[in-house]
mmCIF file of N, CA and C in Angstrom:
data_model
loop_
_atom_site.group_PDB
_atom_site.id
_atom_site.type_symbol
_atom_site.label_atom_id
_atom_site.label_comp_id
_atom_site.label_asym_id
_atom_site.label_seq_id
_atom_site.Cartn_x
_atom_site.Cartn_y
_atom_site.Cartn_z
ATOM 1 N N GLN A 23 0.907 -1.037 0.005
ATOM 2 C CA GLN A 23 -0.034 0.095 -0.023
ATOM 3 C C GLN A 23 0.871 1.221 0.029
ATOM 4 N N ALA A 24 0.717 2.121 -0.971
ATOM 5 C CA ALA A 24 1.435 3.357 -0.997
ATOM 6 C C ALA A 24 1.234 4.333 0.035
ATOM 7 N N GLN A 25 2.103 4.960 0.477
ATOM 8 C CA GLN A 25 1.946 6.014 1.593
ATOM 9 C C GLN A 25 2.810 7.213 1.236
ATOM 10 N N LEU A 26 2.085 8.391 1.348
ATOM 11 C CA LEU A 26 2.897 9.675 1.107
ATOM 12 C C LEU A 26 2.710 10.435 2.453
ATOM 13 N N VAL A 27 3.680 10.638 3.168
ATOM 14 C CA VAL A 27 3.757 11.301 4.391
ATOM 15 C C VAL A 27 4.317 12.781 4.222
ATOM 16 N N GLU A 28 3.553 13.959 4.387
ATOM 17 C CA GLU A 28 3.841 15.254 4.200
ATOM 18 C C GLU A 28 4.185 15.946 5.469
ATOM 19 N N SER A 29 4.955 16.937 5.291
ATOM 20 C CA SER A 29 5.370 17.847 6.619
ATOM 21 C C SER A 29 5.640 19.162 6.058
ATOM 22 N N GLY A 30 5.583 20.203 6.957
ATOM 23 C CA GLY A 30 6.132 21.556 6.761
ATOM 24 C C GLY A 30 5.082 22.399 6.524
ATOM 25 N N GLY A 31 3.970 22.420 6.594
ATOM 26 C CA GLY A 31 2.966 23.497 6.236
ATOM 27 C C GLY A 31 2.953 24.347 7.512
ATOM 28 N N GLY A 32 2.170 25.514 7.431
ATOM 29 C CA GLY A 32 1.908 26.349 8.582
ATOM 30 C C GLY A 32 1.527 27.590 8.014
ATOM 31 N N LEU A 33 1.832 28.635 8.981
ATOM 32 C CA LEU A 33 1.411 30.098 8.946
ATOM 33 C C LEU A 33 2.721 30.854 8.719
ATOM 34 N N VAL A 34 2.837 31.691 7.800
ATOM 35 C CA VAL A 34 3.920 32.448 7.460
ATOM 36 C C VAL A 34 3.420 33.969 6.997
ATOM 37 N N GLN A 35 4.247 34.773 7.245
ATOM 38 C CA GLN A 35 3.973 36.263 6.819
ATOM 39 C C GLN A 35 4.264 36.468 5.441
ATOM 40 N N PRO A 36 3.575 37.313 4.695
ATOM 41 C CA PRO A 36 3.986 37.667 3.338
ATOM 42 C C PRO A 36 5.480 38.012 3.141
ATOM 43 N N GLY A 37 6.250 37.425 2.256
ATOM 44 C CA GLY A 37 7.461 37.546 2.166
ATOM 45 C C GLY A 37 8.421 36.519 2.661
ATOM 46 N N GLY A 38 7.730 35.681 3.454
ATOM 47 C CA GLY A 38 8.415 34.692 4.157
ATOM 48 C C GLY A 38 8.687 33.392 3.493
ATOM 49 N N SER A 39 9.261 32.394 4.148
ATOM 50 C CA SER A 39 9.635 31.190 3.495
ATOM 51 C C SER A 39 8.904 30.006 4.257
ATOM 52 N N LEU A 40 8.769 28.905 3.465
ATOM 53 C CA LEU A 40 8.285 27.686 4.145
ATOM 54 C C LEU A 40 8.911 26.481 3.220
ATOM 55 N N THR A 41 9.210 25.354 3.893
ATOM 56 C CA THR A 41 9.606 24.209 3.056
ATOM 57 C C THR A 41 8.666 23.057 3.226
ATOM 58 N N LEU A 42 8.170 22.487 2.255
ATOM 59 C CA LEU A 42 7.236 21.283 2.463
ATOM 60 C C LEU A 42 8.065 20.048 1.958
ATOM 61 N N SER A 43 7.970 18.912 2.796
ATOM 62 C CA SER A 43 8.469 17.665 2.419
ATOM 63 C C SER A 43 7.481 16.506 2.158
ATOM 64 N N CYS A 44 7.858 15.503 1.386
ATOM 65 C CA CYS A 44 6.983 14.510 1.229
ATOM 66 C C CYS A 44 7.868 13.070 0.930
ATOM 67 N N ALA A 45 7.660 12.240 1.823
ATOM 68 C CA ALA A 45 8.236 10.943 1.591
ATOM 69 C C ALA A 45 7.230 9.758 1.077
ATOM 70 N N ALA A 46 7.661 9.381 0.030
ATOM 71 C CA ALA A 46 6.894 8.335 -0.572
ATOM 72 C C ALA A 46 7.481 6.894 -0.508
ATOM 73 N N SER A 47 6.493 5.892 -0.110
ATOM 74 C CA SER A 47 6.791 4.525 -0.184
ATOM 75 C C SER A 47 5.659 3.575 -0.552
ATOM 76 N N GLY A 48 6.031 2.356 -0.886
ATOM 77 C CA GLY A 48 5.138 1.458 -1.260
ATOM 78 C C GLY A 48 4.476 1.511 -2.478
ATOM 79 N N THR A 49 4.991 2.503 -3.563
ATOM 80 C CA THR A 49 4.419 2.444 -4.844
ATOM 81 C C THR A 49 4.517 1.154 -5.612
ATOM 82 N N ARG A 50 3.755 0.907 -6.573
ATOM 83 C CA ARG A 50 3.714 -0.473 -7.262
ATOM 84 C C ARG A 50 5.085 -0.613 -8.148
ATOM 85 N N PHE A 51 5.320 0.620 -8.818
ATOM 86 C CA PHE A 51 6.363 0.617 -9.782
ATOM 87 C C PHE A 51 7.476 1.592 -9.302
ATOM 88 N N THR A 52 8.392 1.707 -10.045
ATOM 89 C CA THR A 52 9.468 2.861 -9.903
ATOM 90 C C THR A 52 8.664 4.124 -10.165
ATOM 91 N N ILE A 53 9.027 5.193 -9.013
ATOM 92 C CA ILE A 53 8.424 6.351 -9.316
ATOM 93 C C ILE A 53 8.999 7.038 -10.630
ATOM 94 N N TYR A 54 7.905 7.730 -11.335
ATOM 95 C CA TYR A 54 8.269 8.548 -12.576
ATOM 96 C C TYR A 54 8.471 10.064 -12.294
ATOM 97 N N SER A 55 7.373 10.468 -11.393
ATOM 98 C CA SER A 55 7.438 11.938 -11.086
ATOM 99 C C SER A 55 6.954 12.168 -9.581
ATOM 100 N N MET A 56 7.491 13.143 -9.049
ATOM 101 C CA MET A 56 7.097 13.727 -7.732
ATOM 102 C C MET A 56 6.647 15.024 -7.737
ATOM 103 N N GLY A 57 5.806 15.592 -7.169
ATOM 104 C CA GLY A 57 5.563 16.983 -7.189
ATOM 105 C C GLY A 57 4.483 17.444 -6.107
ATOM 106 N N TRP A 58 3.916 18.697 -6.364
ATOM 107 C CA TRP A 58 3.102 19.317 -5.501
ATOM 108 C C TRP A 58 1.919 19.928 -6.227
ATOM 109 N N TYR A 59 0.800 19.717 -5.703
ATOM 110 C CA TYR A 59 -0.448 20.435 -6.171
ATOM 111 C C TYR A 59 -1.001 21.188 -5.064
ATOM 112 N N ARG A 60 -1.824 22.206 -5.277
ATOM 113 C CA ARG A 60 -2.476 23.068 -4.306
ATOM 114 C C ARG A 60 -4.016 23.328 -4.704
ATOM 115 N N GLN A 61 -4.660 23.460 -3.732
ATOM 116 C CA GLN A 61 -6.238 23.943 -3.950
ATOM 117 C C GLN A 61 -6.723 24.964 -2.868
ATOM 118 N N ALA A 62 -7.024 26.190 -3.302
ATOM 119 C CA ALA A 62 -7.525 27.212 -2.576
ATOM 120 C C ALA A 62 -8.967 26.964 -2.359
ATOM 121 N N PRO A 63 -9.650 27.621 -1.279
ATOM 122 C CA PRO A 63 -11.010 27.435 -1.334
ATOM 123 C C PRO A 63 -11.737 27.887 -2.623
ATOM 124 N N GLY A 64 -12.777 27.202 -2.994
ATOM 125 C CA GLY A 64 -13.613 27.561 -4.162
ATOM 126 C C GLY A 64 -12.795 27.239 -5.463
ATOM 127 N N GLU A 65 -11.434 26.890 -5.518
ATOM 128 C CA GLU A 65 -10.681 26.873 -6.691
ATOM 129 C C GLU A 65 -10.358 25.511 -7.015
ATOM 130 N N GLN A 66 -10.138 25.201 -8.273
ATOM 131 C CA GLN A 66 -9.558 23.989 -8.704
ATOM 132 C C GLN A 66 -8.196 23.675 -8.279
ATOM 133 N N ARG A 67 -7.996 22.435 -7.934
ATOM 134 C CA ARG A 67 -6.595 21.806 -7.652
ATOM 135 C C ARG A 67 -5.607 22.245 -8.837
ATOM 136 N N GLU A 68 -4.489 22.784 -8.581
ATOM 137 C CA GLU A 68 -3.633 23.198 -9.640
ATOM 138 C C GLU A 68 -2.175 22.562 -9.384
ATOM 139 N N MET A 69 -1.378 22.325 -10.581
ATOM 140 C CA MET A 69 -0.126 21.949 -10.350
ATOM 141 C C MET A 69 0.763 22.980 -9.833
ATOM 142 N N VAL A 70 1.594 22.845 -8.909
ATOM 143 C CA VAL A 70 2.508 23.841 -8.237
ATOM 144 C C VAL A 70 3.856 23.634 -9.095
ATOM 145 N N ALA A 71 4.429 22.371 -8.716
ATOM 146 C CA ALA A 71 5.651 22.066 -9.302
ATOM 147 C C ALA A 71 5.879 20.528 -9.197
ATOM 148 N N LYS A 72 6.667 20.066 -10.282
ATOM 149 C CA LYS A 72 6.893 18.577 -10.432
ATOM 150 C C LYS A 72 8.298 18.362 -10.812
ATOM 151 N N ILE A 73 8.843 17.287 -10.485
ATOM 152 C CA ILE A 73 10.087 16.957 -11.071
ATOM 153 C C ILE A 73 10.065 15.494 -11.472
ATOM 154 N N ILE A 74 10.535 15.232 -12.839
ATOM 155 C CA ILE A 74 10.546 14.000 -13.454
ATOM 156 C C ILE A 74 11.800 13.004 -13.228
ATOM 157 N N SER A 75 11.624 11.902 -13.502
ATOM 158 C CA SER A 75 12.740 11.029 -13.236
ATOM 159 C C SER A 75 14.033 11.287 -13.951
ATOM 160 N N ASP A 76 13.985 12.085 -14.988
ATOM 161 C CA ASP A 76 15.213 12.452 -15.752
ATOM 162 C C ASP A 76 15.702 13.961 -15.217
ATOM 163 N N GLY A 77 15.007 14.368 -14.172
ATOM 164 C CA GLY A 77 15.562 15.552 -13.504
ATOM 165 C C GLY A 77 14.891 16.787 -13.972
ATOM 166 N N ALA A 78 14.027 16.772 -15.028
ATOM 167 C CA ALA A 78 13.416 17.954 -15.475
ATOM 168 C C ALA A 78 12.320 18.503 -14.296
ATOM 169 N N GLU A 79 12.407 19.947 -14.231
ATOM 170 C CA GLU A 79 11.367 20.472 -13.245
ATOM 171 C C GLU A 79 10.500 21.383 -14.106
ATOM 172 N N HIS A 80 9.229 21.386 -13.510
ATOM 173 C CA HIS A 80 8.283 22.059 -14.224
ATOM 174 C C HIS A 80 7.418 22.761 -13.084
ATOM 175 N N TYR A 81 7.262 24.186 -13.324
ATOM 176 C CA TYR A 81 6.725 24.904 -12.304
ATOM 177 C C TYR A 81 5.488 25.781 -12.875
ATOM 178 N N ALA A 82 4.364 26.015 -12.012
ATOM 179 C CA ALA A 82 3.402 26.915 -12.436
ATOM 180 C C ALA A 82 4.034 28.338 -12.697
ATOM 181 N N ASP A 83 3.483 28.986 -13.697
ATOM 182 C CA ASP A 83 4.023 30.240 -13.915
ATOM 183 C C ASP A 83 3.893 31.296 -12.602
ATOM 184 N N SER A 84 2.915 31.054 -11.758
ATOM 185 C CA SER A 84 2.906 31.967 -10.730
ATOM 186 C C SER A 84 3.830 31.711 -9.636
ATOM 187 N N VAL A 85 4.539 30.593 -9.615
ATOM 188 C CA VAL A 85 5.532 30.460 -8.507
ATOM 189 C C VAL A 85 6.910 30.390 -9.148
ATOM 190 N N LYS A 86 7.180 30.548 -10.421
ATOM 191 C CA LYS A 86 8.433 30.424 -10.992
ATOM 192 C C LYS A 86 9.305 31.587 -10.414
ATOM 193 N N GLY A 87 10.514 31.289 -10.089
ATOM 194 C CA GLY A 87 11.503 32.264 -9.449
ATOM 195 C C GLY A 87 11.344 32.341 -8.053
ATOM 196 N N ARG A 88 10.147 31.733 -7.431
ATOM 197 C CA ARG A 88 10.149 31.790 -6.091
ATOM 198 C C ARG A 88 10.201 30.462 -5.406
ATOM 199 N N PHE A 89 9.745 29.427 -6.011
ATOM 200 C CA PHE A 89 9.560 28.197 -5.506
ATOM 201 C C PHE A 89 10.679 27.233 -6.178
ATOM 202 N N THR A 90 11.140 26.221 -5.405
ATOM 203 C CA THR A 90 12.202 25.302 -5.953
ATOM 204 C C THR A 90 11.895 23.957 -5.535
ATOM 205 N N ILE A 91 11.827 22.964 -6.390
ATOM 206 C CA ILE A 91 11.424 21.723 -6.199
ATOM 207 C C ILE A 91 12.851 20.785 -6.237
ATOM 208 N N SER A 92 12.942 19.734 -5.339
ATOM 209 C CA SER A 92 14.103 18.959 -5.484
ATOM 210 C C SER A 92 13.594 17.441 -4.967
ATOM 211 N N ARG A 93 14.455 16.501 -5.258
ATOM 212 C CA ARG A 93 14.183 15.233 -5.024
ATOM 213 C C ARG A 93 15.258 14.456 -4.548
ATOM 214 N N ASP A 94 15.056 13.688 -3.377
ATOM 215 C CA ASP A 94 16.222 12.652 -2.934
ATOM 216 C C ASP A 94 15.668 11.391 -3.627
ATOM 217 N N ARG A 95 16.425 10.905 -4.734
ATOM 218 C CA ARG A 95 15.859 9.834 -5.268
ATOM 219 C C ARG A 95 16.191 8.514 -4.583
ATOM 220 N N ARG A 96 17.261 8.435 -3.914
ATOM 221 C CA ARG A 96 17.372 7.288 -2.962
ATOM 222 C C ARG A 96 16.318 6.971 -1.893
ATOM 223 N N LYS A 97 16.022 8.085 -1.224
ATOM 224 C CA LYS A 97 14.935 7.974 -0.295
ATOM 225 C C LYS A 97 13.501 8.189 -0.690
ATOM 226 N N ASN A 98 13.329 8.700 -1.997
ATOM 227 C CA ASN A 98 11.997 8.979 -2.421
ATOM 228 C C ASN A 98 11.385 10.158 -1.715
ATOM 229 N N VAL A 99 12.169 11.262 -1.478
ATOM 230 C CA VAL A 99 11.543 12.325 -0.888
ATOM 231 C C VAL A 99 11.593 13.486 -1.785
ATOM 232 N N VAL A 100 10.386 14.213 -1.810
ATOM 233 C CA VAL A 100 10.457 15.507 -2.610
ATOM 234 C C VAL A 100 10.269 16.782 -1.711
ATOM 235 N N THR A 101 10.939 17.635 -1.763
ATOM 236 C CA THR A 101 10.986 19.000 -1.206
ATOM 237 C C THR A 101 10.615 20.094 -1.917
ATOM 238 N N LEU A 102 9.877 20.951 -1.551
ATOM 239 C CA LEU A 102 9.461 22.210 -2.028
ATOM 240 C C LEU A 102 9.690 23.357 -1.264
ATOM 241 N N ARG A 103 10.760 24.156 -1.626
ATOM 242 C CA ARG A 103 11.321 25.209 -1.008
ATOM 243 C C ARG A 103 10.499 26.542 -1.509
ATOM 244 N N MET A 104 9.695 27.246 -0.721
ATOM 245 C CA MET A 104 8.801 28.352 -1.093
ATOM 246 C C MET A 104 9.405 29.689 -0.405
ATOM 247 N N ASN A 105 9.872 30.441 -1.288
ATOM 248 C CA ASN A 105 10.313 31.633 -0.843
ATOM 249 C C ASN A 105 9.355 32.884 -1.386
ATOM 250 N N SER A 106 9.528 34.000 -0.803
ATOM 251 C CA SER A 106 8.857 35.318 -1.126
ATOM 252 C C SER A 106 7.258 34.967 -1.259
ATOM 253 N N LEU A 107 6.769 34.274 -0.205
ATOM 254 C CA LEU A 107 5.249 33.816 -0.297
ATOM 255 C C LEU A 107 4.437 35.038 -0.111
ATOM 256 N N LYS A 108 3.259 34.870 -0.891
ATOM 257 C CA LYS A 108 2.219 35.915 -1.063
ATOM 258 C C LYS A 108 0.993 35.319 -0.491
ATOM 259 N N PRO A 109 0.152 36.257 -0.186
ATOM 260 C CA PRO A 109 -1.397 35.815 0.398
ATOM 261 C C PRO A 109 -1.737 34.914 -0.647
ATOM 262 N N GLU A 110 -1.739 35.133 -1.984
ATOM 263 C CA GLU A 110 -2.485 34.136 -3.002
ATOM 264 C C GLU A 110 -1.842 32.755 -3.092
ATOM 265 N N ASP A 111 -0.721 32.678 -2.296
ATOM 266 C CA ASP A 111 -0.220 31.176 -2.218
ATOM 267 C C ASP A 111 -0.914 30.385 -1.114
ATOM 268 N N THR A 112 -1.778 31.001 -0.391
ATOM 269 C CA THR A 112 -2.720 30.370 0.642
ATOM 270 C C THR A 112 -3.344 29.224 0.058
ATOM 271 N N ALA A 113 -3.266 27.912 0.613
ATOM 272 C CA ALA A 113 -3.895 26.726 0.001
ATOM 273 C C ALA A 113 -3.600 25.693 0.723
ATOM 274 N N VAL A 114 -4.388 24.574 0.516
ATOM 275 C CA VAL A 114 -3.866 23.217 0.996
ATOM 276 C C VAL A 114 -3.015 22.671 -0.097
ATOM 277 N N TYR A 115 -1.858 22.298 0.275
ATOM 278 C CA TYR A 115 -0.832 21.755 -0.671
ATOM 279 C C TYR A 115 -0.794 20.135 -0.590
ATOM 280 N N TYR A 116 -0.888 19.447 -1.683
ATOM 281 C CA TYR A 116 -0.876 18.085 -1.785
ATOM 282 C C TYR A 116 0.372 17.544 -2.514
ATOM 283 N N CYS A 117 0.857 16.552 -1.885
ATOM 284 C CA CYS A 117 1.968 15.817 -2.636
ATOM 285 C C CYS A 117 1.341 14.904 -3.499
ATOM 286 N N HIS A 118 2.090 14.688 -4.751
ATOM 287 C CA HIS A 118 1.613 13.930 -5.914
ATOM 288 C C HIS A 118 2.690 13.214 -6.378
ATOM 289 N N VAL A 119 2.456 11.732 -6.527
ATOM 290 C CA VAL A 119 3.545 10.894 -7.077
ATOM 291 C C VAL A 119 2.919 9.941 -8.169
ATOM 292 N N GLU A 120 3.635 9.718 -9.240
ATOM 293 C CA GLU A 120 3.191 8.907 -10.199
ATOM 294 C C GLU A 120 4.283 7.771 -10.400
ATOM 295 N N ASP A 121 3.715 6.572 -10.805
ATOM 296 C CA ASP A 121 4.506 5.578 -11.397
ATOM 297 C C ASP A 121 3.990 5.343 -12.692
ATOM 298 N N ARG A 122 4.421 4.171 -13.352
ATOM 299 C CA ARG A 122 3.998 4.191 -14.706
ATOM 300 C C ARG A 122 2.488 3.837 -15.019
ATOM 301 N N GLU A 123 1.947 3.412 -13.901
ATOM 302 C CA GLU A 123 0.479 3.078 -13.983
ATOM 303 C C GLU A 123 -0.464 3.908 -13.169
ATOM 304 N N LEU A 124 -0.019 4.304 -11.984
ATOM 305 C CA LEU A 124 -0.928 4.966 -10.986
ATOM 306 C C LEU A 124 -0.448 6.308 -10.585
ATOM 307 N N GLU A 125 -1.249 7.062 -9.881
ATOM 308 C CA GLU A 125 -1.064 8.128 -9.217
ATOM 309 C C GLU A 125 -1.378 8.186 -7.849
ATOM 310 N N TYR A 126 -0.640 8.831 -6.896
ATOM 311 C CA TYR A 126 -0.919 8.963 -5.622
ATOM 312 C C TYR A 126 -0.953 10.257 -4.993
ATOM 313 N N TRP A 127 -1.742 10.371 -3.872
ATOM 314 C CA TRP A 127 -1.951 11.828 -3.225
ATOM 315 C C TRP A 127 -1.660 11.439 -1.849
ATOM 316 N N GLY A 128 -1.000 12.672 -1.222
ATOM 317 C CA GLY A 128 -0.717 12.775 0.148
ATOM 318 C C GLY A 128 -2.274 13.437 0.566
ATOM 319 N N GLN A 129 -2.333 13.464 1.978
ATOM 320 C CA GLN A 129 -3.512 14.036 2.719
ATOM 321 C C GLN A 129 -3.621 15.540 2.637
ATOM 322 N N GLY A 130 -2.743 16.166 2.314
ATOM 323 C CA GLY A 130 -2.716 17.627 2.114
ATOM 324 C C GLY A 130 -2.074 18.303 3.491
ATOM 325 N N THR A 131 -1.636 19.420 3.222
ATOM 326 C CA THR A 131 -1.045 20.208 4.458
ATOM 327 C C THR A 131 -1.320 21.647 4.148
ATOM 328 N N GLN A 132 -1.875 22.342 5.175
ATOM 329 C CA GLN A 132 -2.188 23.810 4.824
ATOM 330 C C GLN A 132 -1.077 24.699 4.975
ATOM 331 N N VAL A 133 -1.089 25.696 4.062
ATOM 332 C CA VAL A 133 -0.149 26.751 4.090
ATOM 333 C C VAL A 133 -0.890 28.028 3.976
ATOM 334 N N THR A 134 -0.620 28.788 4.951
ATOM 335 C CA THR A 134 -1.337 30.100 5.184
ATOM 336 C C THR A 134 -0.425 31.309 5.018
ATOM 337 N N VAL A 135 -0.544 32.209 4.153
ATOM 338 C CA VAL A 135 0.225 33.385 4.173
ATOM 339 C C VAL A 135 -0.483 34.712 4.507
ATOM 340 N N SER A 136 -0.248 35.144 5.619
ATOM 341 C CA SER A 136 -0.987 36.239 6.048
ATOM 342 C C SER A 136 -0.271 36.979 7.263
ATOM 343 N N SER A 137 -0.520 38.365 7.189
ATOM 344 C CA SER A 137 0.236 39.194 8.352
ATOM 345 C C SER A 137 -0.701 39.241 9.577
#
């Protein structure tokens, strides 16, 4: 049974930083991609950042230059470093993992950017 364990959400002031981490285990096949999605109240879930098995990184336009994704391939841990946070970054952030057949979701962690 696959398990994604997220950590690192919380409350931060505008301009501040947070780091999210997600450890994946138990996927059926070798992991193809790891990343983060987010969903704000009343909004659709959107991709924030993901990293593919070849190392390619993809970011939403709204976070380019502020967020950085990285992956420890040996430990299957993906980390999202979020800098220069804005109130509009407030959302529940979900870890997302894909292998060649399935996708897996974490339980979500709240990120709130407010003064």
